Short mmCIF file of C-alpha atoms and ligand atoms in Angstrom, two decimals:
data_model
loop_
_atom_site.label_atom_id
_atom_site.label_comp_id
_atom_site.label_asym_id
_atom_site.label_seq_id
_atom_site.Cartn_x
_atom_site.Cartn_y
_atom_site.Cartn_z
CA MET C 1 -78.50 -6.49 -7.68
CA PHE C 2 -79.71 -8.25 -4.50
CA ASN C 3 -82.31 -5.73 -3.36
CA GLN C 4 -85.21 -8.12 -4.02
CA LEU C 5 -83.70 -10.71 -1.71
CA LEU C 6 -82.14 -8.65 1.07
CA ARG C 7 -83.93 -7.61 4.24
CA PRO C 8 -85.13 -4.05 3.56
CA HIS C 9 -83.33 -2.45 6.50
CA ILE C 10 -80.01 -3.98 5.37
CA ILE C 11 -80.34 -2.14 2.06
CA GLU C 12 -80.82 1.14 3.95
CA LEU C 13 -78.21 0.48 6.61
CA ALA C 14 -75.36 2.94 7.06
CA PRO C 15 -72.28 0.89 7.98
CA TYR C 16 -69.91 1.74 10.81
CA SER C 17 -67.17 3.94 9.50
CA SER C 18 -63.92 2.95 11.19
CA ALA C 19 -61.02 5.31 11.81
CA ARG C 20 -58.89 3.29 9.43
CA ASP C 21 -61.39 3.75 6.60
CA GLU C 22 -60.64 7.45 6.41
CA TYR C 23 -56.89 7.10 5.94
CA SER C 24 -55.36 3.89 4.69
CA GLY C 25 -51.67 4.85 4.54
CA SER C 26 -49.21 3.33 6.98
CA GLU C 27 -47.09 6.47 7.52
CA GLY C 28 -48.05 9.27 9.88
CA ILE C 29 -48.95 10.14 13.43
CA PHE C 30 -52.01 8.11 14.27
CA LEU C 31 -54.26 9.96 16.71
CA ASP C 32 -57.52 8.73 15.23
CA ALA C 33 -58.41 5.41 16.90
CA ASN C 34 -57.80 5.88 20.63
CA GLU C 35 -55.07 3.25 20.60
CA ASN C 36 -52.27 3.13 23.14
CA PRO C 37 -49.47 5.22 21.57
CA LEU C 38 -46.76 3.70 23.80
CA GLY C 39 -46.99 0.19 22.40
CA SER C 40 -48.12 -3.07 23.96
CA VAL C 41 -46.64 -5.28 26.64
CA THR C 42 -45.83 -7.86 23.97
CA SER C 43 -42.81 -7.60 21.70
CA LYS C 44 -45.03 -6.69 18.74
CA PRO C 45 -46.88 -3.51 17.75
CA TYR C 46 -50.26 -4.96 18.65
CA ASN C 47 -51.38 -1.57 19.97
CA ARG C 48 -52.69 -0.74 16.47
CA TYR C 49 -56.00 -1.97 15.01
CA PRO C 50 -55.63 -4.45 12.14
CA ASP C 51 -56.58 -3.79 8.51
CA PRO C 52 -60.40 -4.03 8.44
CA HIS C 53 -60.29 -5.14 4.80
CA GLN C 54 -57.44 -7.71 5.10
CA LYS C 55 -56.12 -6.52 1.75
CA HIS C 56 -52.82 -8.41 1.83
CA ILE C 57 -54.49 -11.78 2.34
CA LYS C 58 -57.13 -10.99 -0.28
CA TYR C 59 -54.46 -10.06 -2.80
CA GLN C 60 -52.64 -13.38 -2.29
CA LEU C 61 -55.93 -15.30 -2.35
CA SER C 62 -57.06 -13.61 -5.55
CA LEU C 63 -54.00 -15.08 -7.27
CA ILE C 64 -54.37 -18.55 -5.76
CA LYS C 65 -58.12 -18.81 -6.32
CA ASN C 66 -58.17 -16.86 -9.57
CA VAL C 67 -60.91 -14.40 -8.50
CA GLU C 68 -61.03 -10.64 -8.06
CA ILE C 69 -60.42 -9.15 -4.63
CA ASP C 70 -63.99 -7.76 -4.74
CA ASN C 71 -65.30 -11.34 -4.86
CA ILE C 72 -63.68 -12.30 -1.53
CA PHE C 73 -64.98 -11.93 2.02
CA LEU C 74 -62.92 -12.97 5.05
CA GLY C 75 -64.45 -13.70 8.42
CA ASN C 76 -63.81 -15.04 11.90
CA GLY C 77 -64.16 -18.64 10.72
CA SER C 78 -66.59 -19.59 7.96
CA ASP C 79 -69.17 -19.60 10.70
CA GLU C 80 -69.11 -15.79 10.60
CA ALA C 81 -69.96 -15.77 6.89
CA ILE C 82 -72.82 -18.24 7.48
CA ASP C 83 -74.25 -16.05 10.23
CA LEU C 84 -73.89 -12.81 8.24
CA LEU C 85 -75.63 -14.33 5.22
CA ILE C 86 -78.59 -15.42 7.31
CA ARG C 87 -78.78 -12.01 8.95
CA ALA C 88 -78.55 -10.17 5.62
CA PHE C 89 -81.21 -12.16 3.77
CA CYS C 90 -83.60 -13.75 6.25
CA GLU C 91 -86.28 -11.82 8.08
CA PRO C 92 -86.85 -13.52 11.47
CA HIS C 93 -90.21 -15.34 11.84
CA LYS C 94 -90.90 -14.81 8.13
CA ASP C 95 -88.21 -16.14 5.81
CA ASN C 96 -86.78 -19.65 5.81
CA ILE C 97 -83.66 -21.54 4.83
CA ILE C 98 -83.38 -25.10 3.54
CA ILE C 99 -80.81 -27.51 4.92
CA MET C 100 -80.16 -31.13 3.94
CA PRO C 101 -79.47 -33.32 6.94
CA PRO C 102 -77.33 -35.08 7.91
CA THR C 103 -75.08 -32.08 7.46
CA TYR C 104 -72.96 -29.50 9.26
CA GLY C 105 -74.72 -28.37 12.44
CA MET C 106 -73.92 -24.66 12.30
CA TYR C 107 -76.45 -23.84 9.57
CA GLU C 108 -79.28 -24.86 11.86
CA VAL C 109 -77.77 -23.23 14.95
CA SER C 110 -77.16 -19.96 13.12
CA ALA C 111 -80.72 -19.90 11.79
CA ASN C 112 -82.08 -20.69 15.24
CA ILE C 113 -80.09 -17.87 16.85
CA ASN C 114 -81.58 -15.52 14.31
CA ALA C 115 -85.13 -16.90 14.71
CA VAL C 116 -85.18 -17.94 11.07
CA GLN C 117 -87.31 -20.94 10.12
CA ILE C 118 -85.51 -24.08 8.97
CA GLN C 119 -86.93 -26.45 6.37
CA LYS C 120 -85.28 -29.84 6.17
CA VAL C 121 -84.90 -31.81 2.95
CA PRO C 122 -82.96 -34.89 4.06
CA LEU C 123 -80.30 -36.32 1.77
CA ASP C 124 -81.24 -39.70 0.26
CA ALA C 125 -79.77 -43.10 1.21
CA ASP C 126 -76.62 -42.29 -0.81
CA PHE C 127 -76.37 -38.88 0.87
CA GLN C 128 -77.38 -37.13 -2.35
CA ILE C 129 -79.88 -34.31 -2.86
CA ASP C 130 -83.58 -35.24 -3.06
CA LEU C 131 -84.50 -32.83 -5.85
CA GLU C 132 -88.20 -33.76 -5.90
CA LYS C 133 -88.62 -33.07 -2.21
CA LEU C 134 -86.56 -29.90 -2.59
CA LYS C 135 -88.84 -28.57 -5.34
CA GLN C 136 -91.88 -29.18 -3.16
CA THR C 137 -90.28 -27.47 -0.19
CA ILE C 138 -89.02 -24.23 -1.73
CA ASN C 139 -91.53 -21.42 -1.25
CA SER C 140 -91.57 -17.68 -1.81
CA ASN C 141 -89.92 -17.06 1.57
CA THR C 142 -87.03 -19.47 1.01
CA LYS C 143 -83.98 -17.25 0.94
CA ILE C 144 -81.00 -19.61 1.25
CA ILE C 145 -80.37 -23.26 0.36
CA PHE C 146 -77.38 -24.72 2.19
CA LEU C 147 -75.34 -27.32 0.32
CA CYS C 148 -72.23 -28.93 1.75
CA SER C 149 -69.93 -30.72 -0.70
CA PRO C 150 -67.99 -32.75 0.32
CA ASN C 151 -70.65 -33.12 3.00
CA ASN C 152 -69.96 -33.32 6.72
CA PRO C 153 -70.51 -35.89 8.30
CA SER C 154 -71.11 -38.24 5.33
CA GLY C 155 -67.86 -37.30 3.53
CA ASN C 156 -69.15 -37.48 -0.06
CA LEU C 157 -69.38 -34.93 -2.84
CA LEU C 158 -72.86 -33.93 -3.98
CA LYS C 159 -73.64 -34.65 -7.64
CA LYS C 160 -72.59 -31.83 -9.94
CA GLU C 161 -75.76 -31.98 -12.00
CA ASP C 162 -77.94 -31.58 -8.88
CA ILE C 163 -75.99 -28.53 -7.74
CA GLU C 164 -76.24 -27.17 -11.26
CA TYR C 165 -79.99 -27.74 -11.33
CA ILE C 166 -80.41 -25.73 -8.14
CA LEU C 167 -78.17 -22.94 -9.38
CA ASP C 168 -80.08 -22.76 -12.66
CA ASN C 169 -83.52 -22.73 -11.08
CA PHE C 170 -83.53 -21.41 -7.52
CA GLN C 171 -84.11 -17.67 -7.32
CA GLY C 172 -82.62 -17.24 -3.83
CA ILE C 173 -79.10 -17.62 -2.51
CA THR C 174 -77.33 -20.97 -2.82
CA LEU C 175 -74.62 -21.39 -0.23
CA LEU C 176 -72.13 -24.08 -1.18
CA ASP C 177 -69.86 -25.06 1.69
CA GLU C 178 -66.53 -26.34 0.37
CA ALA C 179 -64.73 -26.72 3.70
CA TYR C 180 -63.26 -30.06 2.53
CA ILE C 181 -62.67 -29.23 -1.14
CA ASP C 182 -58.89 -29.77 -0.89
CA PHE C 183 -59.34 -33.46 -0.06
CA CYS C 184 -61.38 -34.39 -3.14
CA ALA C 185 -60.66 -34.81 -6.82
CA ASP C 186 -63.30 -32.33 -8.00
CA ALA C 187 -62.52 -28.67 -8.64
CA SER C 188 -64.07 -25.85 -6.65
CA TRP C 189 -67.17 -24.14 -8.02
CA ILE C 190 -65.34 -20.81 -7.75
CA LYS C 191 -64.69 -20.85 -11.47
CA HIS C 192 -68.45 -20.74 -12.11
CA LEU C 193 -69.12 -17.66 -9.97
CA GLU C 194 -69.62 -15.40 -12.98
CA LYS C 195 -72.31 -17.65 -14.36
CA TYR C 196 -74.17 -17.87 -11.03
CA PRO C 197 -74.54 -14.45 -9.35
CA ARG C 198 -76.55 -15.87 -6.42
CA LEU C 199 -73.98 -18.53 -5.56
CA VAL C 200 -71.91 -18.09 -2.39
CA ILE C 201 -68.98 -20.48 -1.90
CA ILE C 202 -67.55 -20.94 1.54
CA GLN C 203 -64.08 -22.28 2.29
CA THR C 204 -61.93 -22.27 5.40
CA PHE C 205 -58.35 -22.24 6.66
CA SER C 206 -59.39 -24.64 9.44
CA LYS C 207 -59.01 -27.96 7.62
CA ALA C 208 -56.45 -28.46 4.80
CA TRP C 209 -54.44 -25.39 5.76
CA GLY C 210 -54.13 -26.59 9.34
CA LEU C 211 -55.01 -23.21 10.84
CA ALA C 212 -58.15 -23.99 12.86
CA ALA C 213 -56.84 -22.02 15.84
CA LEU C 214 -56.52 -18.80 13.85
CA ARG C 215 -60.21 -18.66 12.86
CA LEU C 216 -60.27 -17.59 9.25
CA GLY C 217 -63.03 -18.40 6.80
CA MET C 218 -63.54 -17.30 3.21
CA ALA C 219 -66.62 -16.54 1.17
CA PHE C 220 -66.51 -16.09 -2.60
CA ALA C 221 -69.44 -14.48 -4.43
CA HIS C 222 -70.66 -11.70 -6.72
CA LYS C 223 -69.09 -8.40 -5.69
CA ASP C 224 -72.43 -6.81 -4.73
CA LEU C 225 -73.09 -9.66 -2.32
CA ILE C 226 -69.57 -9.45 -0.87
CA ALA C 227 -70.18 -5.71 -0.39
CA VAL C 228 -73.24 -6.53 1.74
CA LEU C 229 -71.23 -8.87 3.98
CA ASN C 230 -68.53 -6.23 4.37
CA LYS C 231 -71.14 -3.64 5.24
CA ILE C 232 -72.60 -5.67 8.13
CA LYS C 233 -69.49 -7.39 9.54
CA PRO C 234 -67.83 -6.11 12.72
CA PRO C 235 -65.16 -3.72 11.41
CA TYR C 236 -62.06 -5.47 12.74
CA ASN C 237 -63.28 -9.06 12.46
CA VAL C 238 -59.91 -10.65 11.61
CA SER C 239 -57.11 -10.14 14.11
CA GLN C 240 -53.62 -8.90 13.31
CA THR C 241 -51.99 -12.19 14.35
CA THR C 242 -54.35 -14.12 12.09
CA GLN C 243 -53.65 -11.79 9.18
CA GLU C 244 -49.88 -12.10 9.62
CA LEU C 245 -49.80 -15.87 10.01
CA VAL C 246 -52.19 -16.46 7.12
CA GLN C 247 -50.10 -14.25 4.83
CA GLU C 248 -47.08 -16.37 5.73
CA SER C 249 -49.02 -19.60 5.21
CA LEU C 250 -50.30 -18.57 1.79
CA GLN C 251 -46.71 -18.50 0.56
CA LYS C 252 -46.41 -22.16 1.51
CA GLU C 253 -49.18 -23.65 -0.58
CA VAL C 254 -46.81 -26.42 -1.69
CA GLN C 255 -46.41 -27.65 1.89
CA LYS C 256 -50.17 -27.48 2.40
CA ASN C 257 -50.67 -29.64 -0.69
CA GLU C 258 -48.13 -32.14 0.63
CA MET C 259 -50.00 -32.41 3.91
CA VAL C 260 -53.24 -32.96 2.00
CA LYS C 261 -51.61 -35.77 0.01
CA GLU C 262 -50.36 -37.44 3.17
CA ILE C 263 -53.81 -37.17 4.79
CA ILE C 264 -55.37 -38.83 1.73
CA VAL C 265 -52.81 -41.67 1.93
CA GLN C 266 -53.68 -42.08 5.60
CA ARG C 267 -57.40 -41.97 4.82
CA GLU C 268 -57.00 -44.94 2.49
CA TYR C 269 -54.90 -46.80 5.03
CA LEU C 270 -57.47 -46.23 7.74
CA GLU C 271 -60.33 -47.20 5.45
CA ASN C 272 -58.69 -50.57 4.66
CA LYS C 273 -57.87 -51.34 8.27
CA LEU C 274 -61.34 -50.39 9.49
CA ASN C 275 -62.94 -52.59 6.85
CA ASN C 276 -61.12 -55.60 8.31
CA LEU C 277 -62.64 -55.19 11.75
CA PRO C 278 -65.44 -57.70 12.47
CA PHE C 279 -67.84 -55.15 13.98
CA VAL C 280 -67.50 -52.62 11.14
CA GLU C 281 -70.53 -52.80 8.83
CA LYS C 282 -69.52 -50.08 6.41
CA VAL C 283 -66.90 -47.44 5.85
CA TYR C 284 -68.52 -44.79 3.67
CA PRO C 285 -66.43 -43.53 0.75
CA SER C 286 -64.84 -40.21 1.70
CA ASP C 287 -63.82 -37.14 -0.28
CA ALA C 288 -62.83 -35.41 2.95
CA ASN C 289 -60.34 -35.78 5.83
CA PHE C 290 -62.58 -38.03 7.90
CA LEU C 291 -64.43 -41.32 7.58
CA LEU C 292 -68.01 -42.10 8.47
CA VAL C 293 -68.10 -45.62 9.84
CA LYS C 294 -71.15 -47.75 10.55
CA MET C 295 -70.58 -50.31 13.31
CA HIS C 296 -72.38 -52.81 15.46
CA GLU C 297 -72.47 -51.39 18.97
CA ALA C 298 -71.27 -47.97 17.83
CA GLN C 299 -72.21 -46.36 21.14
CA LYS C 300 -70.29 -48.98 23.12
CA ILE C 301 -67.27 -48.62 20.88
CA PHE C 302 -67.41 -44.86 21.25
CA ASP C 303 -67.41 -45.22 25.05
CA TYR C 304 -64.63 -47.80 24.91
CA LEU C 305 -62.46 -45.52 22.77
CA LEU C 306 -63.08 -42.64 25.17
CA SER C 307 -61.95 -44.82 28.06
CA GLU C 308 -58.75 -45.43 26.06
CA LYS C 309 -58.41 -41.65 25.54
CA ILE C 310 -59.22 -41.81 21.83
CA ILE C 311 -61.84 -39.26 20.95
CA VAL C 312 -63.93 -39.69 17.83
CA ARG C 313 -67.20 -37.99 16.91
CA ASN C 314 -70.32 -39.78 18.03
CA ARG C 315 -72.94 -39.47 15.26
CA VAL C 316 -75.30 -42.28 16.35
CA LYS C 317 -78.08 -39.78 16.97
CA VAL C 318 -77.64 -38.35 13.46
CA ILE C 319 -76.95 -41.47 11.39
CA GLU C 320 -77.82 -44.82 12.94
CA GLY C 321 -74.80 -46.74 14.22
CA CYS C 322 -72.27 -44.24 12.92
CA LEU C 323 -69.09 -42.70 14.26
CA ARG C 324 -67.12 -40.04 12.42
CA ILE C 325 -63.38 -40.49 12.61
CA SER C 326 -60.94 -37.76 11.58
CA VAL C 327 -57.87 -39.02 9.77
CA GLY C 328 -54.92 -38.70 12.14
CA THR C 329 -51.17 -39.09 11.75
CA HIS C 330 -49.95 -42.54 10.77
CA GLN C 331 -49.06 -43.24 14.40
CA GLU C 332 -52.45 -42.07 15.67
CA ASN C 333 -54.26 -44.20 13.10
CA GLU C 334 -52.16 -47.23 14.08
CA THR C 335 -53.02 -46.75 17.72
CA LEU C 336 -56.70 -46.38 16.88
CA ILE C 337 -56.71 -49.60 14.85
CA GLN C 338 -54.78 -51.55 17.50
CA THR C 339 -57.15 -50.31 20.17
CA LEU C 340 -60.15 -51.37 18.08
CA GLN C 341 -58.59 -54.79 17.45
CA LYS C 342 -58.28 -55.20 21.22
CA TYR C 343 -62.00 -54.42 21.53
CA SER C 344 -62.97 -57.12 19.09
CA LYS C 345 -61.08 -59.68 21.17
CA HIS C 346 -62.70 -59.01 24.51
C1 PLP T 401 -65.14 -27.48 9.79
C2 PLP T 401 -66.22 -26.95 8.90
C3 PLP T 401 -66.29 -25.59 8.62
C4 PLP T 401 -65.26 -24.65 9.14
O1 PLP T 401 -65.68 -23.73 10.02
P1 PLP T 401 -64.66 -22.61 10.52
O2 PLP T 401 -65.57 -21.71 11.27
O3 PLP T 401 -64.07 -21.96 9.29
O4 PLP T 401 -63.61 -23.28 11.34
C5 PLP T 401 -67.28 -25.15 7.75
N1 PLP T 401 -68.15 -26.01 7.20
C6 PLP T 401 -68.09 -27.32 7.43
C7 PLP T 401 -69.02 -28.24 6.75
C8 PLP T 401 -67.13 -27.82 8.31
O5 PLP T 401 -67.11 -29.15 8.58
#
């Protein structure tokens, strides 16, 4: 299905066949993978390689997300899926991707690592897609368009009809990054996967699920595209500890949703308080778990906060006068606001 778009050698590629691909049972004497038969020095049987296909997580996810297991890829963070997609579809020094700054930095870094050309179609003043510029920029070597909705660092959702227009008209791969989808009112595009075979949706356990340290990202797409990612990924790309802890977490979706609710309450609290500060010019509306804030003297305020051991994200080089502030606990947000009030007095 994707042979027109893939790099030719990826179509031909014979994947690594891991020991655990030949026998998938859990009973038996395992003398196939050169593991340590005596155990490990931890209290757990970490001497064995993990499931290369992460089937338990995928089964649970298929129920939660309402997709088939064959439509799910799991990687070492969503960054792994981004990198694999570029490597699968983009021929270095020949093909290009389109990104829409200001946006998540990894798309550009990943393309640069792979010597893939980047074409930039900046978002407009409302951080929405510039469709006219996009149409002029797409060429026959454009393989992937990266969309991020809600977008990082601006925090807003992209307009549905613009995403739809791209999906209906672009003949390459559209990657839609939904890292912050849990924090917004809109539904995921996962339910439209069947209609759009060249759509890849990326989500992560790093934000709403609170599992950034475990490194687990998800990609949802047509099964033939997922098969390509599985073919080129490192065989054991998700560790045993990650698989175990994510399986546990997936049974606690209710608690995750409660945390999301609390973060949204805190986001509104923070937004109000920030708006009352004299040096704040604008708090951009957010559909995510952070706020983009435009301030007079943003650089100075960033330095001041650092000196008070409060670390926010300096975005002044990306969006003039802007800092990106993650929503913290109520106590953390209070401290931030009090510290900023102190600044305005001196
Ligand atoms: C945080 C973030 C991710 C998550 O990356 P992981 O590698 O899964 O931790 C992906 N996309 C965007 C836009 C992000 O902000």
